[in-house]
Amino acid sequence: MKVIGDLAEVNGEIEEVEMEEVEVKRVEVGSEVEDEKWVFVESDEEKEKRVVVGYALTKKKVKSFLQPKLLTLARNKGILFVAIDQNRPLTEQGPFDVILHKLTGKEWQQILEVYQEKHPEVTVLDPPYAIQHVYNRQSMLQEVAALNLSNSLGTVGVPKQLVVTKDPSSIPFEVEKAGLAFPIVAKPLVVDGTAKSHELSLAYDQSSLSKLDPPLVLQEFVNHGGVVFKIYIVGESIKVVRRFSLPDVNRYELNRTGSRTGTEGVFRFPRVSCAAANADEADLDPRVAELPPNSLLESLSKELRRRLGLRLFNIDMIREHGNRDQFYVIDINYFPGYGKMPGYEHIFTDFLLSLVPNK
């Protein structure tokens, strides 16, 4: 068992241990060798000053987020992560300064809402009602479209899109009525944390649309040089990384591939953002690799924090290939994979401390 701060890693699982550290030394007493134990226990003053973060995360999220480098740095800064026991009433646990969560379901939402009413002094990251906006791909991009963000450094919009909830046979008519141009990206309407909710399909002709499975959001595919900018937001901090994305679409090549494979114009992809390699070190065309301007990202993140009511999220943004100043937001994710963000442990611990300034 390896002790990390106030937690222990046991067979890959993070568990709580007692607030005590024991250092054992071998010392010689006369002709005998004995163990001398030095016990270090937190003082009451230290316990009062520490920031206690209760977390309710899936096992997968615990493994990717609560990495040893984060836990060690957090302990050194006086932050204690404590697992919330979902089999016990939340009001009987704690006390907490911050609650960090990424669980779905109405029951958990109600538990948090009741807890917030009784403990308004505790910061919940993030409020359940706010998270619901980004669990629906129709509502998640509405705030971006409403921003109509444009300045001398660029314009940020969303691809032209359409929500389809009816049977597949109605899709060709709805697409023609809305004036969407091919190729079209089809995404599940609801983001529920499953792998299926992150699958993408690419349809490039009218006949392929009826093979899609609603409810869906249909977006015009924008050629973007095969690179997506992952913009991580942690409070007021912003970090951008490049990831490889779907390649630019050549309709002739798509037609040939569809004919060979029998997919008849529909191409299905797994979760692109998870499978894609980091493109920061790749030898890219400078016109593709250039990061969006900082001031544009600061304006965008500030407005989305305010409009969405979220402090932990990321934005998937692309630049239209051949148009240096035109950007599109194609997805927003709550509490993304921060473990993949360079230096996340420093950014995140500073953010947690900023939430409890009196400690």
Coordinates of C-alpha atoms in Angstrom, one line a residue:
M1 CA 0.0 0.0 0.0
K2 CA 1.4 3.4 -1.0
V3 CA 0.2 6.4 1.1
I4 CA -0.4 9.5 -0.9
G5 CA -1.3 12.5 1.4
D6 CA -4.5 11.5 3.2
L7 CA -5.4 8.8 0.7
A8 CA -4.1 5.4 -0.1
E9 CA -3.7 3.7 -3.5
V10 CA -4.8 0.1 -3.0
N11 CA -4.8 -2.1 -6.2
G12 CA -5.5 0.9 -8.3
E13 CA -8.3 2.2 -6.1
I14 CA -8.1 5.4 -4.0
E15 CA -9.2 5.0 -0.4
E16 CA -9.1 7.1 2.7
V17 CA -6.6 6.4 5.5
E18 CA -6.2 7.8 9.0
M19 CA -4.7 11.2 9.3
E20 CA -1.4 9.9 10.6
E21 CA 2.0 9.3 9.1
V22 CA 4.5 6.8 10.7
E23 CA 8.2 6.9 9.9
V24 CA 10.1 3.8 11.0
K25 CA 13.9 3.8 11.5
R26 CA 16.2 1.0 12.6
V27 CA 18.3 2.0 15.6
E28 CA 20.8 0.1 17.7
V29 CA 20.1 -0.1 21.5
G30 CA 23.1 -1.8 23.2
S31 CA 23.5 -5.0 21.2
E32 CA 19.9 -5.1 20.1
V33 CA 18.4 -3.6 16.9
E34 CA 14.9 -2.2 17.5
D35 CA 12.4 -0.2 15.5
E36 CA 12.0 3.4 16.5
K37 CA 8.7 4.9 15.4
W38 CA 8.1 8.6 14.9
V39 CA 4.5 9.4 14.7
F40 CA 3.3 12.7 13.1
V41 CA -0.3 13.8 13.6
E42 CA -2.0 16.8 12.2
S43 CA -2.5 19.6 14.7
D44 CA -6.0 21.0 15.2
E45 CA -4.8 24.3 13.6
E46 CA -3.7 22.4 10.5
K47 CA -7.0 20.5 10.3
E48 CA -8.9 23.8 10.5
K49 CA -6.9 25.3 7.7
R50 CA -7.1 22.4 5.2
V51 CA -9.6 22.6 2.4
V52 CA -11.8 19.5 2.3
V53 CA -13.0 18.5 -1.2
G54 CA -15.7 15.8 -1.3
Y55 CA -15.8 14.0 -4.6
A56 CA -18.5 11.9 -6.2
L57 CA -17.0 10.5 -9.4
T58 CA -17.1 7.3 -11.4
K59 CA -14.3 4.8 -11.0
K60 CA -13.0 5.8 -14.4
K61 CA -13.0 9.5 -13.5
V62 CA -11.2 8.8 -10.2
K63 CA -8.4 7.0 -12.0
S64 CA -7.9 9.6 -14.7
F65 CA -8.3 12.7 -12.5
L66 CA -7.0 11.8 -9.0
Q67 CA -3.5 11.0 -10.2
P68 CA -0.7 10.7 -7.6
K69 CA 0.9 14.0 -8.9
L70 CA -2.4 15.8 -8.1
L71 CA -2.9 14.2 -4.7
T72 CA 0.7 14.9 -3.6
L73 CA 0.6 18.6 -4.7
A74 CA -2.9 19.0 -3.1
R75 CA -1.6 17.6 0.3
N76 CA 1.3 20.0 0.2
K77 CA -1.1 22.9 -0.4
G78 CA -3.5 21.8 2.4
I79 CA -6.2 20.2 0.3
L80 CA -7.8 16.9 1.2
F81 CA -9.8 14.9 -1.2
V82 CA -12.5 12.7 0.5
A83 CA -14.7 10.2 -1.4
I84 CA -18.4 10.7 -0.9
D85 CA -20.1 7.5 0.2
Q86 CA -23.2 7.2 -2.1
N87 CA -24.7 4.7 0.3
R88 CA -25.0 7.2 3.1
P89 CA -27.0 10.4 3.3
L90 CA -24.8 13.3 2.0
T91 CA -25.9 15.5 4.9
E92 CA -24.3 13.1 7.4
Q93 CA -20.9 13.4 5.7
G94 CA -18.3 16.1 5.7
P95 CA -17.9 18.8 6.6
F96 CA -16.9 19.8 3.1
D97 CA -15.6 23.1 1.7
V98 CA -16.1 22.0 -1.9
I99 CA -18.0 19.2 -3.6
L100 CA -16.7 18.0 -6.9
H101 CA -18.9 15.7 -8.9
K102 CA -19.7 14.1 -12.2
L103 CA -22.6 11.8 -11.7
T104 CA -25.8 11.7 -13.7
G105 CA -29.4 11.0 -12.8
K106 CA -32.3 12.9 -11.2
E107 CA -31.8 11.2 -7.8
W108 CA -28.2 12.5 -7.5
Q109 CA -29.4 15.9 -8.7
Q110 CA -32.0 16.1 -6.0
I111 CA -29.5 15.0 -3.3
L112 CA -27.2 17.8 -4.3
E113 CA -30.0 20.4 -4.4
V114 CA -31.2 19.5 -0.9
Y115 CA -27.6 19.6 0.4
Q116 CA -27.0 23.0 -1.2
E117 CA -30.1 24.4 0.6
K118 CA -28.8 23.2 3.9
H119 CA -25.2 24.1 3.3
P120 CA -25.1 27.3 1.1
E121 CA -21.5 27.9 2.3
V122 CA -20.3 24.8 0.4
T123 CA -19.2 25.3 -3.2
V124 CA -20.7 22.7 -5.6
L125 CA -18.8 22.2 -8.8
D126 CA -20.9 22.6 -10.7
P127 CA -24.6 23.2 -10.0
P128 CA -26.7 20.3 -11.4
Y129 CA -29.1 22.7 -13.2
A130 CA -26.2 24.3 -15.0
I131 CA -24.7 21.0 -16.1
Q132 CA -28.0 19.9 -17.8
H133 CA -27.4 22.6 -20.5
V134 CA -24.3 20.8 -21.8
Y135 CA -25.9 17.3 -21.6
N136 CA -28.1 18.3 -24.5
R137 CA -26.3 19.1 -27.8
Q138 CA -29.1 21.5 -28.9
S139 CA -28.9 23.7 -25.8
M140 CA -25.1 23.5 -25.3
L141 CA -24.4 25.5 -28.4
Q142 CA -27.3 27.9 -28.2
E143 CA -25.4 30.3 -25.9
V144 CA -22.4 30.3 -28.3
A145 CA -24.7 31.2 -31.2
A146 CA -26.4 33.9 -29.1
L147 CA -23.0 35.5 -28.3
N148 CA -22.4 36.4 -31.9
L149 CA -18.7 36.9 -30.8
S150 CA -16.6 38.9 -33.3
N151 CA -13.7 41.3 -33.0
S152 CA -10.7 42.3 -35.0
L153 CA -9.0 39.0 -34.2
G154 CA -11.7 36.7 -35.4
T155 CA -15.3 35.5 -35.3
V156 CA -16.7 32.6 -33.3
G157 CA -19.9 30.8 -34.3
V158 CA -21.4 27.4 -34.5
P159 CA -21.9 25.2 -37.6
K160 CA -25.3 25.4 -39.1
Q161 CA -27.3 22.6 -37.4
L162 CA -30.6 20.9 -37.1
V163 CA -32.2 18.8 -34.4
V164 CA -34.1 15.7 -35.6
T165 CA -36.3 13.7 -33.2
K166 CA -38.7 12.0 -35.7
D167 CA -38.3 8.8 -37.6
P168 CA -35.4 8.5 -40.0
S169 CA -37.6 8.7 -43.1
S170 CA -38.3 12.4 -42.3
I171 CA -34.6 13.4 -42.1
P172 CA -34.0 14.1 -45.9
F173 CA -37.0 16.4 -46.0
E174 CA -35.9 18.2 -42.8
V175 CA -32.4 18.7 -44.0
E176 CA -33.5 20.1 -47.4
K177 CA -36.0 22.4 -45.7
A178 CA -33.2 23.7 -43.3
G179 CA -30.8 24.2 -46.2
L180 CA -27.9 22.2 -44.7
A181 CA -25.1 21.4 -47.0
F182 CA -23.3 18.1 -47.3
P183 CA -21.4 16.4 -45.8
I184 CA -23.2 16.4 -42.5
V185 CA -22.0 15.3 -39.1
A186 CA -24.6 13.4 -37.0
K187 CA -24.3 13.3 -33.2
P188 CA -26.6 11.8 -30.5
L189 CA -28.8 14.6 -29.1
V190 CA -28.2 13.6 -25.4
V191 CA -24.8 13.3 -23.8
D192 CA -25.2 10.7 -21.0
G193 CA -21.6 9.6 -20.4
T194 CA -21.8 6.4 -22.4
A195 CA -19.4 5.7 -25.3
K196 CA -22.4 5.7 -27.7
S197 CA -23.3 9.3 -26.9
H198 CA -19.9 10.4 -28.2
E199 CA -20.1 8.4 -31.5
L200 CA -20.2 10.4 -34.7
S201 CA -21.6 9.6 -38.1
L202 CA -20.8 11.4 -41.3
A203 CA -23.4 11.5 -44.1
Y204 CA -22.5 12.9 -47.4
D205 CA -25.6 12.5 -49.6
Q206 CA -29.4 12.7 -49.4
S207 CA -29.9 9.0 -49.6
S208 CA -27.7 8.2 -46.6
L209 CA -29.8 10.4 -44.2
S210 CA -32.6 7.9 -43.7
K211 CA -30.0 5.4 -42.4
L212 CA -29.4 7.6 -39.3
D213 CA -30.9 6.9 -36.0
P214 CA -32.7 9.9 -34.2
P215 CA -32.8 11.7 -31.9
L216 CA -29.8 13.5 -33.4
V217 CA -28.1 16.8 -33.9
L218 CA -27.1 17.3 -37.5
Q219 CA -24.2 19.8 -38.2
E220 CA -22.7 20.9 -41.4
F221 CA -19.2 19.5 -41.6
V222 CA -16.6 22.3 -41.8
N223 CA -13.2 21.4 -43.2
H224 CA -10.6 22.4 -40.6
G225 CA -7.3 20.9 -41.5
G226 CA -7.9 17.8 -39.4
V227 CA -7.1 19.7 -36.1
V228 CA -9.4 20.6 -33.2
F229 CA -8.5 23.0 -30.4
K230 CA -9.3 21.6 -27.0
I231 CA -9.9 24.6 -24.7
Y232 CA -9.9 23.6 -21.0
I233 CA -11.6 26.0 -18.6
V234 CA -10.8 25.8 -14.8
G235 CA -12.4 28.9 -13.2
E236 CA -10.7 31.8 -14.9
S237 CA -7.8 29.8 -16.2
I238 CA -7.6 28.7 -19.8
K239 CA -5.3 26.1 -21.4
V240 CA -5.4 25.1 -25.1
V241 CA -4.0 21.9 -26.7
R242 CA -4.2 20.7 -30.3
R243 CA -5.7 17.3 -31.1
F244 CA -6.0 15.5 -34.4
S245 CA -9.5 15.4 -35.6
L246 CA -11.5 14.1 -38.6
P247 CA -9.6 14.8 -41.9
D248 CA -10.9 17.3 -44.4
V249 CA -13.6 15.7 -46.6
N250 CA -13.1 15.0 -50.3
R251 CA -16.5 14.1 -51.6
Y252 CA -15.1 12.0 -54.4
E253 CA -13.0 9.9 -52.0
L254 CA -16.0 9.5 -49.7
N255 CA -18.1 8.2 -52.6
R256 CA -15.4 5.7 -53.6
T257 CA -15.0 4.5 -50.0
G258 CA -18.7 4.2 -49.5
S259 CA -19.2 2.2 -52.6
R260 CA -16.3 -0.2 -51.7
T261 CA -17.5 -0.8 -48.1
G262 CA -21.2 -0.9 -48.7
T263 CA -21.9 1.8 -46.1
E264 CA -23.7 3.8 -48.8
G265 CA -22.6 7.2 -47.7
V266 CA -22.7 6.8 -43.9
F267 CA -19.4 6.7 -42.0
R268 CA -19.3 6.0 -38.3
F269 CA -16.5 7.0 -36.0
P270 CA -15.8 6.2 -32.3
R271 CA -15.2 9.0 -29.8
V272 CA -12.8 11.1 -31.8
S273 CA -11.5 13.3 -29.0
C274 CA -10.4 10.3 -26.9
A275 CA -8.9 8.3 -29.8
A276 CA -7.1 11.3 -31.3
A277 CA -3.4 11.8 -30.7
N278 CA -2.0 15.1 -29.3
A279 CA -1.0 17.3 -32.2
D280 CA 1.1 19.9 -30.3
E281 CA 4.4 18.3 -31.3
A282 CA 3.3 17.4 -34.9
D283 CA 4.8 19.1 -38.0
L284 CA 1.7 20.9 -39.1
D285 CA 1.0 23.5 -41.6
P286 CA 1.4 26.8 -39.7
R287 CA -2.0 28.0 -41.0
V288 CA -3.6 25.0 -39.4
A289 CA -1.5 24.8 -36.2
E290 CA -1.8 28.5 -35.2
L291 CA -3.7 28.7 -31.9
P292 CA -6.8 31.0 -31.6
P293 CA -5.9 34.5 -30.3
N294 CA -5.8 34.7 -26.5
S295 CA -8.1 37.7 -26.3
L296 CA -10.7 35.9 -28.3
L297 CA -10.5 32.8 -26.1
E298 CA -10.7 35.0 -22.9
S299 CA -13.8 36.8 -24.2
L300 CA -15.4 33.5 -25.2
S301 CA -14.7 31.6 -21.9
K302 CA -15.7 34.6 -19.7
E303 CA -19.1 34.9 -21.5
L304 CA -19.7 31.1 -21.4
R305 CA -18.9 30.9 -17.7
R306 CA -21.5 33.6 -17.1
R307 CA -24.1 32.2 -19.4
L308 CA -23.8 28.5 -18.6
G309 CA -23.1 29.0 -14.9
L310 CA -20.2 26.5 -15.2
R311 CA -16.6 26.7 -14.0
L312 CA -15.3 23.3 -15.1
F313 CA -15.7 22.6 -18.8
N314 CA -13.9 22.5 -22.1
I315 CA -14.7 23.8 -25.6
D316 CA -14.0 22.0 -28.8
M317 CA -13.2 24.6 -31.4
I318 CA -12.1 24.4 -35.0
R319 CA -10.7 27.0 -37.5
E320 CA -12.3 26.9 -41.0
H321 CA -9.6 25.7 -43.4
G322 CA -8.5 28.6 -45.6
N323 CA -10.1 31.2 -43.3
R324 CA -7.7 32.2 -40.6
D325 CA -10.2 34.3 -38.6
Q326 CA -13.3 32.1 -38.7
F327 CA -13.8 29.7 -35.7
Y328 CA -16.6 27.3 -34.8
V329 CA -17.5 25.7 -31.5
I330 CA -18.6 22.2 -32.2
D331 CA -18.9 20.7 -28.7
I332 CA -18.8 21.7 -24.9
N333 CA -18.1 19.1 -22.2
Y334 CA -18.6 19.4 -18.5
F335 CA -15.6 18.3 -16.3
P336 CA -13.5 16.9 -19.2
G337 CA -10.4 14.8 -19.0
Y338 CA -8.2 17.3 -17.1
G339 CA -5.6 14.6 -16.6
K340 CA -4.7 15.0 -20.3
M341 CA -4.1 18.8 -19.8
P342 CA -0.5 19.7 -19.2
G343 CA 0.1 21.1 -15.7
Y344 CA -3.5 20.4 -14.7
E345 CA -2.5 19.6 -11.1
H346 CA -1.1 23.2 -10.5
I347 CA -4.0 24.9 -12.2
F348 CA -6.7 22.8 -10.4
T349 CA -5.2 23.1 -6.9
D350 CA -4.8 26.9 -7.2
F351 CA -8.4 27.0 -8.4
L352 CA -9.7 25.0 -5.4
L353 CA -7.8 27.3 -2.9
S354 CA -9.3 30.4 -4.6
L355 CA -12.8 29.0 -3.7
V356 CA -12.0 29.1 0.1
P357 CA -10.0 32.3 0.6
N358 CA -10.5 32.4 4.3
K359 CA -8.5 29.2 4.9

